[in-house]
Short mmCIF file of C-alpha atoms in Angstrom, two decimals:
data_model
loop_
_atom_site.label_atom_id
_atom_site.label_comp_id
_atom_site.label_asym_id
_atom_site.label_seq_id
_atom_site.Cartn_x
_atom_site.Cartn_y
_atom_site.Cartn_z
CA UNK A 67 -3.72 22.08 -29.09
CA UNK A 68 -0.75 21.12 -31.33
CA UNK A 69 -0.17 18.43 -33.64
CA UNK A 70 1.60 16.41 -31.33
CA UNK A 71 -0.55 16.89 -28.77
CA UNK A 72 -3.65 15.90 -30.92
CA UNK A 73 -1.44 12.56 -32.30
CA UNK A 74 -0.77 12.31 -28.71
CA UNK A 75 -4.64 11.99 -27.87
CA UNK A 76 -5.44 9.46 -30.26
CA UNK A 77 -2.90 7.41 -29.76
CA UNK A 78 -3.68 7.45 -25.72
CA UNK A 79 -7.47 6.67 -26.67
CA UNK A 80 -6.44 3.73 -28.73
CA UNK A 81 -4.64 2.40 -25.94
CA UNK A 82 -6.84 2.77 -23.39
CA UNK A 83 -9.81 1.15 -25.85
CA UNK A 84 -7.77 -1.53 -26.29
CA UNK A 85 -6.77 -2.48 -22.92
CA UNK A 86 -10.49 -1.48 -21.40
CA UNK A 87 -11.82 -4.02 -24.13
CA UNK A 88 -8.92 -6.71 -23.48
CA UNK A 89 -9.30 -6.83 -19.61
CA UNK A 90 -13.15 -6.35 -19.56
CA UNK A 91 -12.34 -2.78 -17.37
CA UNK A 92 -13.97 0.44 -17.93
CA UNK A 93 -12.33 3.15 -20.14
CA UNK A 94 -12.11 6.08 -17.64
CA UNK A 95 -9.78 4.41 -14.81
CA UNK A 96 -7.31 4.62 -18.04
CA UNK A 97 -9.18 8.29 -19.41
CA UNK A 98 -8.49 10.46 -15.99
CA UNK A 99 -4.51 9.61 -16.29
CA UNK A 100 -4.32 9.76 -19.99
CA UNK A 101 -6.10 13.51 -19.52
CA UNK A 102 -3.98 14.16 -16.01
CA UNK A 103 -0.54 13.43 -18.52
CA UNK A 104 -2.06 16.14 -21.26
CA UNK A 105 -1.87 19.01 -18.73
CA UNK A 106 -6.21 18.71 -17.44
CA UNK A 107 -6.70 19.20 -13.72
CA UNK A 108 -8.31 16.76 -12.25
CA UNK A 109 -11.51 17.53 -11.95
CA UNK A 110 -11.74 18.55 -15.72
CA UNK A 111 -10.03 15.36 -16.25
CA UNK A 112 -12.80 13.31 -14.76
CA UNK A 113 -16.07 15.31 -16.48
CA UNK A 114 -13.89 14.98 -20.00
CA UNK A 115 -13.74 11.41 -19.02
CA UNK A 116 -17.28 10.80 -18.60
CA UNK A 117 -17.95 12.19 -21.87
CA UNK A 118 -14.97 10.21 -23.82
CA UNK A 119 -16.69 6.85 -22.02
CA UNK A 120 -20.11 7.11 -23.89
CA UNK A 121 -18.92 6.19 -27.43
CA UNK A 122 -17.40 2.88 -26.11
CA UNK A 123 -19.71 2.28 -23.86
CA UNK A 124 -22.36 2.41 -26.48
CA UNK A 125 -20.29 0.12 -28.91
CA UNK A 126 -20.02 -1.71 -25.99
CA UNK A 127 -23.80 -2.29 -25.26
CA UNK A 128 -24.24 -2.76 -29.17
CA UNK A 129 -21.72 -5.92 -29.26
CA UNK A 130 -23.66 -7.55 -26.03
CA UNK A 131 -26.63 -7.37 -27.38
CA UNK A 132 -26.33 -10.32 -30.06
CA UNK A 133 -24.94 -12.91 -26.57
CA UNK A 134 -28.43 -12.06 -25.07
CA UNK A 135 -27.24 -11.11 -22.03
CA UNK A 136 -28.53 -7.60 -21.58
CA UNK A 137 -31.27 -7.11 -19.26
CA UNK A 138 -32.90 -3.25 -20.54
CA UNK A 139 -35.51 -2.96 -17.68
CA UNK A 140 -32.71 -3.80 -14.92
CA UNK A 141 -30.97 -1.34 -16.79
CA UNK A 142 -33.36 1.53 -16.49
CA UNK A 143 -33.67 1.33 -13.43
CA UNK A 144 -29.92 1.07 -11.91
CA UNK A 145 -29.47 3.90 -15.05
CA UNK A 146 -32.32 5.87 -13.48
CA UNK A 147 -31.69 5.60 -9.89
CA UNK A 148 -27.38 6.40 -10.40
CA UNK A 149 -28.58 10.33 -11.92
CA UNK A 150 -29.65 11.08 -7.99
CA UNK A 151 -26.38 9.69 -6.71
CA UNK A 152 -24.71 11.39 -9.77
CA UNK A 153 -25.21 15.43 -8.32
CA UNK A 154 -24.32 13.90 -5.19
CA UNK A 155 -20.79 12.72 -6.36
CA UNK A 156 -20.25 15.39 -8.84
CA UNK A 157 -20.96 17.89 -5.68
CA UNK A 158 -18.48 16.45 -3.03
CA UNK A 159 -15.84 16.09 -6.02
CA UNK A 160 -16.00 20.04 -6.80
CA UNK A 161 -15.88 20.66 -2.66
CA UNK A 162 -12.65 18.79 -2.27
CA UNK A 163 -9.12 20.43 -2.74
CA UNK A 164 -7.98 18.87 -6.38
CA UNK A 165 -5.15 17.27 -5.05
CA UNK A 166 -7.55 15.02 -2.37
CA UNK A 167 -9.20 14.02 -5.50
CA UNK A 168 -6.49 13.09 -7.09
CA UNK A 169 -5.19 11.18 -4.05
CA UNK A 170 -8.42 9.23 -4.18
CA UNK A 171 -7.82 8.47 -7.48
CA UNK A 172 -4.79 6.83 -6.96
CA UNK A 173 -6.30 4.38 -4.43
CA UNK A 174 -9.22 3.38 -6.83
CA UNK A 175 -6.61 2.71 -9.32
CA UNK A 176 -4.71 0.44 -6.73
CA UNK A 177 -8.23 -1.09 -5.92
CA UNK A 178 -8.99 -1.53 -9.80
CA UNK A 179 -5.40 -3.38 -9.68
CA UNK A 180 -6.60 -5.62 -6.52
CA UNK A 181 -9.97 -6.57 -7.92
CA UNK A 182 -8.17 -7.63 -11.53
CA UNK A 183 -5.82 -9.98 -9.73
CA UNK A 184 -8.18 -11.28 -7.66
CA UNK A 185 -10.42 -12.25 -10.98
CA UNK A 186 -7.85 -13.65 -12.69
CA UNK A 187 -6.65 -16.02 -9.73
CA UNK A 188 -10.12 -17.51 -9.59
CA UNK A 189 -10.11 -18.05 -13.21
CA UNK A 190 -6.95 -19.68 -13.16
CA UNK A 191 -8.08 -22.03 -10.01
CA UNK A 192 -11.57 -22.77 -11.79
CA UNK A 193 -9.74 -23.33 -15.23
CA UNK A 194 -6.09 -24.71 -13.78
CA UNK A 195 -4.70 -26.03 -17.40
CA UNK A 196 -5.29 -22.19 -19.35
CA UNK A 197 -2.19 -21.01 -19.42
CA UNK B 264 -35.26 -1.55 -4.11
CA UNK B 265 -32.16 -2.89 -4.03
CA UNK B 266 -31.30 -2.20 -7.85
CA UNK B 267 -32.09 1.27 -6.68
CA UNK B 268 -29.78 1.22 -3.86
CA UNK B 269 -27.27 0.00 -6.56
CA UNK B 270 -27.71 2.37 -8.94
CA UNK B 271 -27.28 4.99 -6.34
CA UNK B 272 -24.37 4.05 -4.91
CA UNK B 273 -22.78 3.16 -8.66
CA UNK B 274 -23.94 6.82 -9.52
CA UNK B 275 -21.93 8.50 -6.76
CA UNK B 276 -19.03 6.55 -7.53
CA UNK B 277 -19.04 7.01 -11.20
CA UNK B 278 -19.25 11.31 -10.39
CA UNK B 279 -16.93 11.73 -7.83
CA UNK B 280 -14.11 9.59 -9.68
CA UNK B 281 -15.24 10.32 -13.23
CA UNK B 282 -15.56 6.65 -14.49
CA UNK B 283 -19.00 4.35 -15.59
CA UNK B 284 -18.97 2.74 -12.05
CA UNK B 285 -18.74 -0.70 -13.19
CA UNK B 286 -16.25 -1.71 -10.73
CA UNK B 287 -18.84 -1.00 -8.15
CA UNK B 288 -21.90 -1.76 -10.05
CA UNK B 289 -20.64 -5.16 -11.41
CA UNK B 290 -19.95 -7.26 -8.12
CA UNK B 291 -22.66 -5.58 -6.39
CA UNK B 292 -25.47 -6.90 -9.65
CA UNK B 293 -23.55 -10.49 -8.36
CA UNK B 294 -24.06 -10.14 -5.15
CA UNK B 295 -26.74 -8.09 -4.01
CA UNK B 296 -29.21 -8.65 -7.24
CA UNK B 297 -28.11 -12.30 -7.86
CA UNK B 298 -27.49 -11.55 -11.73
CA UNK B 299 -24.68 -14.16 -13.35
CA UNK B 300 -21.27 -12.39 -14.57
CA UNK B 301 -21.92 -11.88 -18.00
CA UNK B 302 -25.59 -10.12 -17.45
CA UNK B 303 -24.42 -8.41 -14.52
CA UNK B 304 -21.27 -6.73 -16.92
CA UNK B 305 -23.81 -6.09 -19.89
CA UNK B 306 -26.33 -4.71 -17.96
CA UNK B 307 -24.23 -2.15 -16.12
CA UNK B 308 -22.64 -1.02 -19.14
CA UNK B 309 -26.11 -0.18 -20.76
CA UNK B 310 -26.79 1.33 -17.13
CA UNK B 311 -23.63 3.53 -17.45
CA UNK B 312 -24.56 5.20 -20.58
CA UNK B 313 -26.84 6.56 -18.57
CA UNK B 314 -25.28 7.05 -15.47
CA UNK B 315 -22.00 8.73 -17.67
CA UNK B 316 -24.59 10.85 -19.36
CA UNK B 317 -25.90 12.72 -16.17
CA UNK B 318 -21.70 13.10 -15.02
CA UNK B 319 -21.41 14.68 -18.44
CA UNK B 320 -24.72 17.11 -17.46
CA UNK B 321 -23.47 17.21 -13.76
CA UNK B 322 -19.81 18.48 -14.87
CA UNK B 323 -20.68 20.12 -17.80
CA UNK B 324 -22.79 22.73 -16.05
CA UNK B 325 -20.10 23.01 -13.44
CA UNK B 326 -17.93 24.42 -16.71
CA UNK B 327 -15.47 21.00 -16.11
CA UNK B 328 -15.65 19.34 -19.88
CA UNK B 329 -13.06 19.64 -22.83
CA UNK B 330 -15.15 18.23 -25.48
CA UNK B 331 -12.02 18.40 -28.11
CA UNK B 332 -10.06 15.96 -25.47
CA UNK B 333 -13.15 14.07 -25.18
CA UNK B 334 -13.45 13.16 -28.88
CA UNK B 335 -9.94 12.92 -29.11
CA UNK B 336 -10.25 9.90 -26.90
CA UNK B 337 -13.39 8.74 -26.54
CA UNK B 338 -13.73 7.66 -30.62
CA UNK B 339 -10.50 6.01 -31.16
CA UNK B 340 -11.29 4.30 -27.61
CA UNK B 341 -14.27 2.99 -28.92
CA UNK B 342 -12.57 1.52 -32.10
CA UNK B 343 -9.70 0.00 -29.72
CA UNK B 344 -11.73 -1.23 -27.25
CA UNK B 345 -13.76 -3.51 -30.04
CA UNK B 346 -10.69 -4.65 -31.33
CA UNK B 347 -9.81 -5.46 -27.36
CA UNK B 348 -12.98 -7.26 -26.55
CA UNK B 349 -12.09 -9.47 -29.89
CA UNK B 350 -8.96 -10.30 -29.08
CA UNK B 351 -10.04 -11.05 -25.58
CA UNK B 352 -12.33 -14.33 -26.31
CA UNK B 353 -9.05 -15.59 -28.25
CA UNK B 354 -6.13 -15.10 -25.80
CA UNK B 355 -6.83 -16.31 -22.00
CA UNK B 356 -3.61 -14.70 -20.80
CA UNK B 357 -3.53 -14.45 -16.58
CA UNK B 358 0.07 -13.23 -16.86
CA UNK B 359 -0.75 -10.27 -19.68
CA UNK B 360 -3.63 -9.62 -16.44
CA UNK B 361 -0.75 -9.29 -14.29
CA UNK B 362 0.75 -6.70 -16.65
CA UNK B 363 -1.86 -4.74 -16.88
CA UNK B 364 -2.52 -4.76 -12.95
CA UNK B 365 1.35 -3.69 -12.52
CA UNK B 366 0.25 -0.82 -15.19
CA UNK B 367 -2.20 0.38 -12.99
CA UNK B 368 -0.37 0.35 -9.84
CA UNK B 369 1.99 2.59 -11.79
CA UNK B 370 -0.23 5.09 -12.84
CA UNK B 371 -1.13 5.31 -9.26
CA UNK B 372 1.89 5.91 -7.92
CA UNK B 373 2.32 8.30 -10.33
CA UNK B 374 -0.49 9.80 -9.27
CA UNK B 375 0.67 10.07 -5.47
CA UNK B 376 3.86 11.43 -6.13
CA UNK B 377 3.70 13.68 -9.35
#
């Protein structure tokens, strides 16, 4: 990894915090392309993404905790339940061809995109003087 | 039961695509569990660090992590996203939304054709 590459990184991370944070979407729909664009393959892309999702999703957790909003036992139990459906989707991701995956990625991203608008225009409507 | 069937389905999700699975797990807390937006989106994320731990287990053993790129991102993320989540209760911006969703749509187009 060179020095570029590494400035590169951070810089990428920062970004992708802040516009996870700013937009209230997760930080690997941003990871997976930031990793794609610094030469991973996609499915190394997506495990390195899960693990670069845990520190702000703990921070994350930490900062909704004071609002009271956080149901733990709820929680456990969606947590608990996901690790079956985990091996399943980590299996059928390793069976298909890379560039499917990839494919697939790009129509979550368009879907993330979708859902966003979506939000915001029922915001807007609810809250029609916000600019 | 049907938090199970949630956490299932946000579990698949979140492994095949490499994300938490909140886009999933969110609207489904709304409208299958009846949880309010703001518990809904705090209770998934706690969820997720669970759900992102088993991916990490899941592609880790399958050889599929760079943990260098992971810190590389994942710290400074966690620092920016903070500073996002700040910034967000101040500015109410629909057309900076916009932006981002045009961002997004780029990246997967990119994604298509590169």
């Amino acid at each position: 990894m060179s020095a570029s590459t590494i400035v590169l990184a951070i810089l990428l991370g920062v970004a992708a915090g802040v516009l996870s944070g700013l937009f209230g979407v997760g930080g690997g729909i941003l990871f997976v392309p930031a990793l794609l664009a610094l030469g991973l393959g996609q499915l190394e892309a997506q495990g390195t993404s899960l693990l670069a999702i845990l520190p702000t999703v703990l921070a994350g957790t930490w900062n909704q905790r004071r609002y009271g909003n956080l149901r733990p036992r709820t929680a456990l139990v969606l947590g608990l339940a996901s690790i079956a459906g985990v091996e399943v989707g980590a299996r059928l991701a390793t069976e298909l061809p890379e560039s499917t995956l990839r494919r697939l990625f790009a129509v979550l991203l368009f879907g993330a995109a979708a859902q966003l608008v979506l939000r915001t225009r029922r915001r807007t409507s609810r809250y029609p003087d916000s600019p | 039961m049907r938090l199970v069937a949630i956490g299932l389905a946000a579990g698949v999700f979140s492994a095949f695509f490499g994300v938490g699975g909140g886009i999933v797990a969110v609207p489904l807390l709304i409208l299958v569990a009846g949880l309010a937006e703001r518990p809904a989106t705090a209770t998934s994320l706690l969820a997720i660090a669970i759900t992102a731990s088993a991916g990490v287990v899941a592609y880790g053993l399958r050889g599929q992590i760079d943990v260098g790129y992971a810190a590389l991102l994942g710290l400074p993320a966690a620092a920016g996203a903070l500073a996002g989540s700040a910034w967000q209760q101040r500015i109410h911006a629909s057309t900076l939304t916009y932006g981002f969703a045009v961002l997004l749509t780029g990246l997967g187009v990119w994604l298509l054709v590169g």
